[in-house]
CSV table of C-alpha atoms in Angstrom, one decimal:
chain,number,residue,atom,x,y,z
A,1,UNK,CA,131.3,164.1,36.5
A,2,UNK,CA,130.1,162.4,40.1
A,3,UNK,CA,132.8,160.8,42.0
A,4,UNK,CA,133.4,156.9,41.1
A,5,UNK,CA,136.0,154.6,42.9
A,6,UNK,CA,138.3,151.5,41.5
A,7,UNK,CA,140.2,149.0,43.2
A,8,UNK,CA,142.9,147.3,42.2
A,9,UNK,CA,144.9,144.2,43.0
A,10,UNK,CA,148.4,144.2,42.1
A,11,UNK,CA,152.0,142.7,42.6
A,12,UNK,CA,155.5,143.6,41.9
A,13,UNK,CA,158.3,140.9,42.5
A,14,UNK,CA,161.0,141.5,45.3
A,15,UNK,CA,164.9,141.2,43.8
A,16,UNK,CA,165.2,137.8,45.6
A,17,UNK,CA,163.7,137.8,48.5
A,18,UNK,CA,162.5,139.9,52.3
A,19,UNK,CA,163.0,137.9,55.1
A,20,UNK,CA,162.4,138.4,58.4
A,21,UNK,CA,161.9,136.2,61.7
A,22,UNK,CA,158.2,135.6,60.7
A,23,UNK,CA,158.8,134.2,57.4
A,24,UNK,CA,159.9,135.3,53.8
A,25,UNK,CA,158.4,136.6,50.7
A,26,UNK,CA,159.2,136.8,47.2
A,27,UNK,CA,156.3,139.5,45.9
A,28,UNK,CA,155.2,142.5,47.3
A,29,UNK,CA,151.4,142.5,46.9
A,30,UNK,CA,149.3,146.3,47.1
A,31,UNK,CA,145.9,147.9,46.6
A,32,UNK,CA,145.3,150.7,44.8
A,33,UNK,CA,142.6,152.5,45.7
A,34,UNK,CA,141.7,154.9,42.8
A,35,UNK,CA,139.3,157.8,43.6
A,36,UNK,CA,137.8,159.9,40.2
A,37,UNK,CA,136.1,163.4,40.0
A,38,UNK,CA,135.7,166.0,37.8
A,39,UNK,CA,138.9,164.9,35.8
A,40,UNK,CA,141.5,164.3,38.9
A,41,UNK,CA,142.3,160.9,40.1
A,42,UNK,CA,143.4,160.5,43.7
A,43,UNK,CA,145.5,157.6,44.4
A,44,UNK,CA,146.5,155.3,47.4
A,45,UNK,CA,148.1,152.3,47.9
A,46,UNK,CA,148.4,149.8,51.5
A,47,UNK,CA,149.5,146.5,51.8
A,48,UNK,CA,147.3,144.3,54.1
A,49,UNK,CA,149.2,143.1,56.8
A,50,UNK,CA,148.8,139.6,58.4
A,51,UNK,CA,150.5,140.0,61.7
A,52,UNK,CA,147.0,142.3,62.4
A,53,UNK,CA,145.2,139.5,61.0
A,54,UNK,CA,144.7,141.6,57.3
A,55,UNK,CA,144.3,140.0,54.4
A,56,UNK,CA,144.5,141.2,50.6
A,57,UNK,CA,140.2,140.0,50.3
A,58,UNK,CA,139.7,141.0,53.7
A,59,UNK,CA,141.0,145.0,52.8
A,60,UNK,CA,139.2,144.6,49.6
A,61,UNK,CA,136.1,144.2,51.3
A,62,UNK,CA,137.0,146.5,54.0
A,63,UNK,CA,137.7,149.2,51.1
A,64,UNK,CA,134.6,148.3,49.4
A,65,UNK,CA,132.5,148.6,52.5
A,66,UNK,CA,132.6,152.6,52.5
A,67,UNK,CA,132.5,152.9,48.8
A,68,UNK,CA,128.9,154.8,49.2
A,69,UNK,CA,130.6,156.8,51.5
A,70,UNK,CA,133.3,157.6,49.6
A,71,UNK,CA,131.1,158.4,46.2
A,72,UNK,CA,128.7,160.4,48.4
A,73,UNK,CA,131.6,163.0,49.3
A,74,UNK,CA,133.5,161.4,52.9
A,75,UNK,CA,135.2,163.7,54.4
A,76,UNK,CA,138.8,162.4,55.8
A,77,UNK,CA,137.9,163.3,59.7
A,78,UNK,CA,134.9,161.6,59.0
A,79,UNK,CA,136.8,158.5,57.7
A,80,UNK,CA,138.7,158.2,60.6
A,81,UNK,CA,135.1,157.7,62.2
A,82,UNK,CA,133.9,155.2,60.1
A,83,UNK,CA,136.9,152.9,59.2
A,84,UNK,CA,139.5,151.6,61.6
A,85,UNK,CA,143.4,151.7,61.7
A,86,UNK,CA,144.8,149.9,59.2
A,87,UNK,CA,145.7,149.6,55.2
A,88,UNK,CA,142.1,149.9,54.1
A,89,UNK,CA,141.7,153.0,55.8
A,90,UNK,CA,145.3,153.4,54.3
A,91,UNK,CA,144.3,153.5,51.2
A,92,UNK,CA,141.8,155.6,50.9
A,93,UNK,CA,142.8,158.7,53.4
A,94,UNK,CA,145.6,158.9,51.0
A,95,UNK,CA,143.7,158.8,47.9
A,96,UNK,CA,142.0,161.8,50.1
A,97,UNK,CA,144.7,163.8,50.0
A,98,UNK,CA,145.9,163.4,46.5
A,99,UNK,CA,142.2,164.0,45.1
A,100,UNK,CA,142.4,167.1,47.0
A,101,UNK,CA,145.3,168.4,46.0
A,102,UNK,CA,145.1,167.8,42.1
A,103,UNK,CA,141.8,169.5,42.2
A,104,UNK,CA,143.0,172.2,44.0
A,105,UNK,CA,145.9,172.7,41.6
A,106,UNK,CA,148.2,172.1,44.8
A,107,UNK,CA,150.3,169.9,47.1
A,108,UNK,CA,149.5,168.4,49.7
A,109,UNK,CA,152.1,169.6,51.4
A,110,UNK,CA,150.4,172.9,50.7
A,111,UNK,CA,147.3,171.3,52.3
A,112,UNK,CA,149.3,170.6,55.0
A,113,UNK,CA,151.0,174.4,55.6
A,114,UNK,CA,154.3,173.0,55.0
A,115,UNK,CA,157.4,173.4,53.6
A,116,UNK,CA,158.1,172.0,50.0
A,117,UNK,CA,159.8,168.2,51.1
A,118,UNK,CA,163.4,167.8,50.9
A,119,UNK,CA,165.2,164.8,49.9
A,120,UNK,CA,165.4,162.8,53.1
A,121,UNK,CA,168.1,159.6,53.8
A,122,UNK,CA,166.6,156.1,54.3
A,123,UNK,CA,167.8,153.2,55.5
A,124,UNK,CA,168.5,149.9,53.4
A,125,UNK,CA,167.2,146.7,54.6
A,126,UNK,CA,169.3,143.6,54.9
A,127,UNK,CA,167.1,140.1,55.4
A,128,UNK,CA,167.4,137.9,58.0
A,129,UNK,CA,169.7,135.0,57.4
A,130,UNK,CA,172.7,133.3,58.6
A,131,UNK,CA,175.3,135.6,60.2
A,132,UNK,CA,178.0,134.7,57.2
A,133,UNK,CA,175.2,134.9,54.4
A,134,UNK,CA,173.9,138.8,55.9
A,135,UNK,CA,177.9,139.5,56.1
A,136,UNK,CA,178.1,138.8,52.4
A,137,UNK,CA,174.5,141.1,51.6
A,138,UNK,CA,175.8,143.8,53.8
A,139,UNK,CA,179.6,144.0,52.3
A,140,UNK,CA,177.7,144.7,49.1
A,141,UNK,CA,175.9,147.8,50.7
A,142,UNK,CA,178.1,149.3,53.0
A,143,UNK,CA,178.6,152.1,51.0
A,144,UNK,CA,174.8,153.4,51.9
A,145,UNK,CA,174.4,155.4,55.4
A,146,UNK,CA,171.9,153.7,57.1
A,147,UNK,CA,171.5,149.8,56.7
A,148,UNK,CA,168.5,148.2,59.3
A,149,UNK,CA,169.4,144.6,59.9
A,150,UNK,CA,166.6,142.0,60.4
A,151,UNK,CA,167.2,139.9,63.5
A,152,UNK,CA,164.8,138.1,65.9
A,153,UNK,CA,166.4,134.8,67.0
A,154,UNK,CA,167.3,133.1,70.3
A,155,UNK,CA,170.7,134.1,69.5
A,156,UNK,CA,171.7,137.1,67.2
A,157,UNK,CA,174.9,137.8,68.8
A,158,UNK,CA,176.9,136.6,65.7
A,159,UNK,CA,174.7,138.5,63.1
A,160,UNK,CA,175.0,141.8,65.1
A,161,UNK,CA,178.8,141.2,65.2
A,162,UNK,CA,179.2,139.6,61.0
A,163,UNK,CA,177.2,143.1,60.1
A,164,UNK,CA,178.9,145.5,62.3
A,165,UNK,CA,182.3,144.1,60.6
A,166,UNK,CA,180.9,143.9,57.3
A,167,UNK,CA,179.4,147.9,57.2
A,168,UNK,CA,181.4,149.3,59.8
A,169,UNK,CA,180.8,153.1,58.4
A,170,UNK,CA,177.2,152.9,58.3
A,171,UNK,CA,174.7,153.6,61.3
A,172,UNK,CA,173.0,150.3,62.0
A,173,UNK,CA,169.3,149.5,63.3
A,174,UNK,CA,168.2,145.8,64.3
A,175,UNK,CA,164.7,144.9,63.8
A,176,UNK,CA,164.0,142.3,65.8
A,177,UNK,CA,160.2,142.4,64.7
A,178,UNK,CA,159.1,140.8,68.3
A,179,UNK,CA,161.6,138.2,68.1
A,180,UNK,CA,163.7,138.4,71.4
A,181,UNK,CA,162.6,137.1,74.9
A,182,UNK,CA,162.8,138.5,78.3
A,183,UNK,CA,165.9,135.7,78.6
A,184,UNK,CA,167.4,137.1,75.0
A,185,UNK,CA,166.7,140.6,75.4
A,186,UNK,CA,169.9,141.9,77.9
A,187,UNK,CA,172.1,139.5,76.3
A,188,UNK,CA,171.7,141.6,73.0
A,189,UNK,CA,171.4,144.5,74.0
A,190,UNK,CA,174.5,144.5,75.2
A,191,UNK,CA,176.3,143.2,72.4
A,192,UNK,CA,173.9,145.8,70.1
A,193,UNK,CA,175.6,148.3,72.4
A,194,UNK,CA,179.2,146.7,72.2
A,195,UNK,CA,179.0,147.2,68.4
A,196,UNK,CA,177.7,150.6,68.4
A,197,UNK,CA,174.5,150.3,67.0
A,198,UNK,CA,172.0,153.2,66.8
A,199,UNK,CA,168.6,151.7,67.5
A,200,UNK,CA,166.5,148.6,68.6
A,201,UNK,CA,163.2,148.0,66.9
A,202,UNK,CA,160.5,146.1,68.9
A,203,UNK,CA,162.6,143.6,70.6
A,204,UNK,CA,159.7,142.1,72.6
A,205,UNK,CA,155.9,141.3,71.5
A,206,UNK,CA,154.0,143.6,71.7
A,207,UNK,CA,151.7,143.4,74.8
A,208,UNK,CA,154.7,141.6,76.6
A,209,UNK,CA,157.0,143.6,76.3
A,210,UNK,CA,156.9,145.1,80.4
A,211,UNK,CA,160.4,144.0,81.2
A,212,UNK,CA,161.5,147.2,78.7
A,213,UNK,CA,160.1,149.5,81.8
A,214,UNK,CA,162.9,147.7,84.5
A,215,UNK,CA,166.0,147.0,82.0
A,216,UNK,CA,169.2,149.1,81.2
A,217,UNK,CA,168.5,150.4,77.8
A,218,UNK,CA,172.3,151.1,76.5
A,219,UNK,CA,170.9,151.7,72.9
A,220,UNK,CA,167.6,153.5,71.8
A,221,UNK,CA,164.2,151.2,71.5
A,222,UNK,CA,161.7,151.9,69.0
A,223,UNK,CA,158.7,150.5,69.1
A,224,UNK,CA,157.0,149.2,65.9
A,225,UNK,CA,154.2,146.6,66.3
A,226,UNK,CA,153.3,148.0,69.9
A,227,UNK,CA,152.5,151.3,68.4
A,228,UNK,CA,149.6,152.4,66.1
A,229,UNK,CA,148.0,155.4,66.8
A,230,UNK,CA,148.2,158.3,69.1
A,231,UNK,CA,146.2,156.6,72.2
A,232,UNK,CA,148.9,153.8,72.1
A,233,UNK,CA,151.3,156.7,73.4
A,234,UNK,CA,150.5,156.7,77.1
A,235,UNK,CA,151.5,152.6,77.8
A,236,UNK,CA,154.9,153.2,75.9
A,237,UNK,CA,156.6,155.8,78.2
A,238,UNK,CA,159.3,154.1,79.7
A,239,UNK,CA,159.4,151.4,78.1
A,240,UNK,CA,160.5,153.2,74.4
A,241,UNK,CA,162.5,156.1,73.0
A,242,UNK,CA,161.1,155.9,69.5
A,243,UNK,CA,158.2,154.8,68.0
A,244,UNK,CA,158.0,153.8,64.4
A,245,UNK,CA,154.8,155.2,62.3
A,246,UNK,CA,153.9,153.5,59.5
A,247,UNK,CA,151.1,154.6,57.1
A,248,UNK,CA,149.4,150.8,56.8
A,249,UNK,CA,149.5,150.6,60.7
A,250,UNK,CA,147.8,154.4,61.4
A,251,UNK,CA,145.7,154.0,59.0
A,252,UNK,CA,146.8,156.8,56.4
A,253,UNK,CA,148.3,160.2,56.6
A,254,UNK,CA,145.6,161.9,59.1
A,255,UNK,CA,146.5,159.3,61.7
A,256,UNK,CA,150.1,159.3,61.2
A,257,UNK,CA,150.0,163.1,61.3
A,258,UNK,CA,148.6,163.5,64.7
A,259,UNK,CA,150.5,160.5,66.2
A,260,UNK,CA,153.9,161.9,65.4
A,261,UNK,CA,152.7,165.3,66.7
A,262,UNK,CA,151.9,163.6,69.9
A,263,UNK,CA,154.7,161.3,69.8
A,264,UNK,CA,157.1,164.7,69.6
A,265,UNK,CA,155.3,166.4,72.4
A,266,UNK,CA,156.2,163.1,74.6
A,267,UNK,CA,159.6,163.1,73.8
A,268,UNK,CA,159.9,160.2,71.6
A,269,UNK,CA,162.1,160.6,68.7
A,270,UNK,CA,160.2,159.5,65.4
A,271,UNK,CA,161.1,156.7,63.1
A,272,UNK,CA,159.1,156.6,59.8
A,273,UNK,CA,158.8,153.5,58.1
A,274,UNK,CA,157.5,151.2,55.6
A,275,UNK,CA,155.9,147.9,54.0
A,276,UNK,CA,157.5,146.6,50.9
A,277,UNK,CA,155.5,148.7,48.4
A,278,UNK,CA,156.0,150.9,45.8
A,279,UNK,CA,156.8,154.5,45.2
A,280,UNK,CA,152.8,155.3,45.6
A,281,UNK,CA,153.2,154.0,49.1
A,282,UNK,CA,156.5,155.9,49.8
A,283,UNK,CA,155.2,159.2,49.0
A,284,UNK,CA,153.2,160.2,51.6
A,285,UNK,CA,155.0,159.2,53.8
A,286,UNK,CA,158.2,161.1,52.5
A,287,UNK,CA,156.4,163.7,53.6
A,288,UNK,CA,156.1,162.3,57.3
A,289,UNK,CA,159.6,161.7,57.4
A,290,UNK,CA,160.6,165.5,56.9
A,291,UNK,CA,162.2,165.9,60.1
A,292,UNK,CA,162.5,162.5,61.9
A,293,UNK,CA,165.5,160.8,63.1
A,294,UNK,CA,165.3,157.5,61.7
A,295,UNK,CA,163.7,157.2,58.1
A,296,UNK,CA,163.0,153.7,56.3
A,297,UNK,CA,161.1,154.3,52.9
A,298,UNK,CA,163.2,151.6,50.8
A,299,UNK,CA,160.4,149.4,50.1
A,300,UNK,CA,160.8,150.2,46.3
A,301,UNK,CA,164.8,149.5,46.7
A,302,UNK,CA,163.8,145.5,47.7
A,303,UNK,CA,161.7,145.6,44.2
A,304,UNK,CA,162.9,144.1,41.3
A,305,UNK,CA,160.8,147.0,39.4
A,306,UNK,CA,158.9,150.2,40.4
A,307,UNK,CA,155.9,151.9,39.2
A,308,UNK,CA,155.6,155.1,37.7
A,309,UNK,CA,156.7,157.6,38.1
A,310,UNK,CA,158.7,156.5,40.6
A,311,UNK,CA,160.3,158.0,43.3
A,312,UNK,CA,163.8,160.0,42.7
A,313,UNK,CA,166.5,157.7,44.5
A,314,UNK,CA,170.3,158.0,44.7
A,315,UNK,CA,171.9,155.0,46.0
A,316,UNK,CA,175.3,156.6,46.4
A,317,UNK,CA,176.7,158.4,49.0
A,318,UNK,CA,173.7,160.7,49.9
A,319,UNK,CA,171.0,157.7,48.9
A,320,UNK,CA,168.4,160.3,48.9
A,321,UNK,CA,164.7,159.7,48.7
A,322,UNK,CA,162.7,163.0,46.9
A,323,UNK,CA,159.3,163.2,44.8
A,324,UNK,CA,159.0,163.5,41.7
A,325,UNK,CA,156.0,165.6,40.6
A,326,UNK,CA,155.2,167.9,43.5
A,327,UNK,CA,155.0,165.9,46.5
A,328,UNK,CA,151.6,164.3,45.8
A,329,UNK,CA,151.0,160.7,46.2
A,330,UNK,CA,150.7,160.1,42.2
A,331,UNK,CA,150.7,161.7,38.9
């Protein structure tokens, strides 16, 4: 049968809500792109973005755009060509990859040359609030490893502080999400460093975010929004230690591949992170996260339900992230 595309709109509620210092959400909303041959169905999912100025018609389209491509046989390397960074691209690299693999009988780990994935450990994300209302969320989860606290105000001081005392056996990351100033930023950092926590995430917008080059840096910086593909690298020396890659930001698995394998060679460790999505998001970039040393794939966690198959999670001691069939991107 000739290749065919779909894609799909869909939504999945969050278990309350996913607040951060841009705003909150209640549902998660994805696109599925669904690519068909010969019997196998590659899948990918993205979530459009708005900070980049993505919107869920504006992917659509986007994705859409390079469906004659796509049917006619695209290639990923040409893909990375013809589409730009970002979830549409997203989308369909990784339907890519699965396609490939389920025709080939395979993984795409296997693809790859790499080992079978082991379960990795992910952080938990608590939403921004009110230093006595995230105390309360992060009590409740202090039993997980890893919790990454959403912060971003003129003064976080007593959040850092509530969490620390709430969780205090569990390695903490802020996420500021570009909300501190120059003014803010040594102020926090110091109490960040006070309360022993593990690492900063974009602290500053990106673009202004200079001063990170002439301050003390008492606790690792990742950056996250400054940070999307491999030629972002060069302007981030000295002003980061880490840099988070997310699939929706790289523009799918090819992207994110060669960015962490440049980010490694420049001595930043690697973070590997996540929209709120669902397992068909996550499982890529489980694969991503093999060996980095910050992992935050719970975007399925903040659901109130899943798809499936799902990912394999244990929220107990270990709260372990693995695949389920394989390690391909869906079933």
């Amino acid at each position: 049968m000739p290749r065919s595309m779909e894609i799909a709109l869909e939504a999945f509620p969050i278990a309350g809500s996913f607040t951060i210092s841009r705003g909150s959400k209640t549902s998660a909303h994805v696109i599925v792109c669904s690519i068909f041959e010969n019997g196998a169905t590659g899948r990918g999912e993205c979530v459009p973005y708005g900070r980049y100025g993505e919107s869920l018609d504006g992917v659509v389209d986007a994705i859409e755009d390079v469906r004659a491509a796509v049917i006619s046989g695209i290639t990923r390397e040409e893909l990375q060509k013809t589409m730009p960074a970002g979830a549409a691209r997203n989308a369909v690299d990784c339907a890519l990859w699965d396609l490939q693999a389920k025709q080939g009988g395979t993984s795409v780990s296997d693809l790859l040359g790499l080992r079978p994935p082991e379960p990795v450990v992910t952080a938990y994300t608590i939403s921004l609030g009110t230093a006595e209302e995230m105390a309360i969320v992060t009590a409740q989860n202090a039993h997980r490893p890893i919790l990454k606290v959403k912060v971003g105000t003129n003064d976080d001081a007593a959040r850092i502080r509530a969490v620390r005392r709430a969780a205090p056996r569990s390695k903490i990351i802020l996420d500021a999400n570009e909300g501190w100033t120059e003014e803010t930023i040594r102020h926090h950092l110091a109490i960040a460093a006070e309360e022993g926590v593990a690492l900063i995430e974009q602290p500053l917008p990106a673009g202004k975010d200079e001063a990170l080059s002439t301050i003390d840096r008492p606790v690792a910086v990742c950056a996250d929004e400054s940070v999307h593909s491999q030629h972002d690298l060069l302007v981030l020396k000295g002003r980061y230690d880490a840099v988070n890659i997310k699939l929706d930001k790289t523009g799918g698995l090819t992207e994110a591949l060669a960015l962490k394998k440049q980010a490694q060679a420049a001595g930043f460790q690697i973070m590997v992170g996540c929209m709120v999505a669902t397992s068909l998001a996550m499982a890529p970039a489980v694969l991503l996260a093999q060996d980095a040393a910050f992992v935050d794939l719970d975007g399925p966690l903040l659901l109130a339900r899943d798809r499936q198959p799902a990912l394999n999670m244990k929220a107990r001691q270990s709260f372990r992230l693995n695949l389920p069939c394989g390690d391909r991107p869906g079933k």
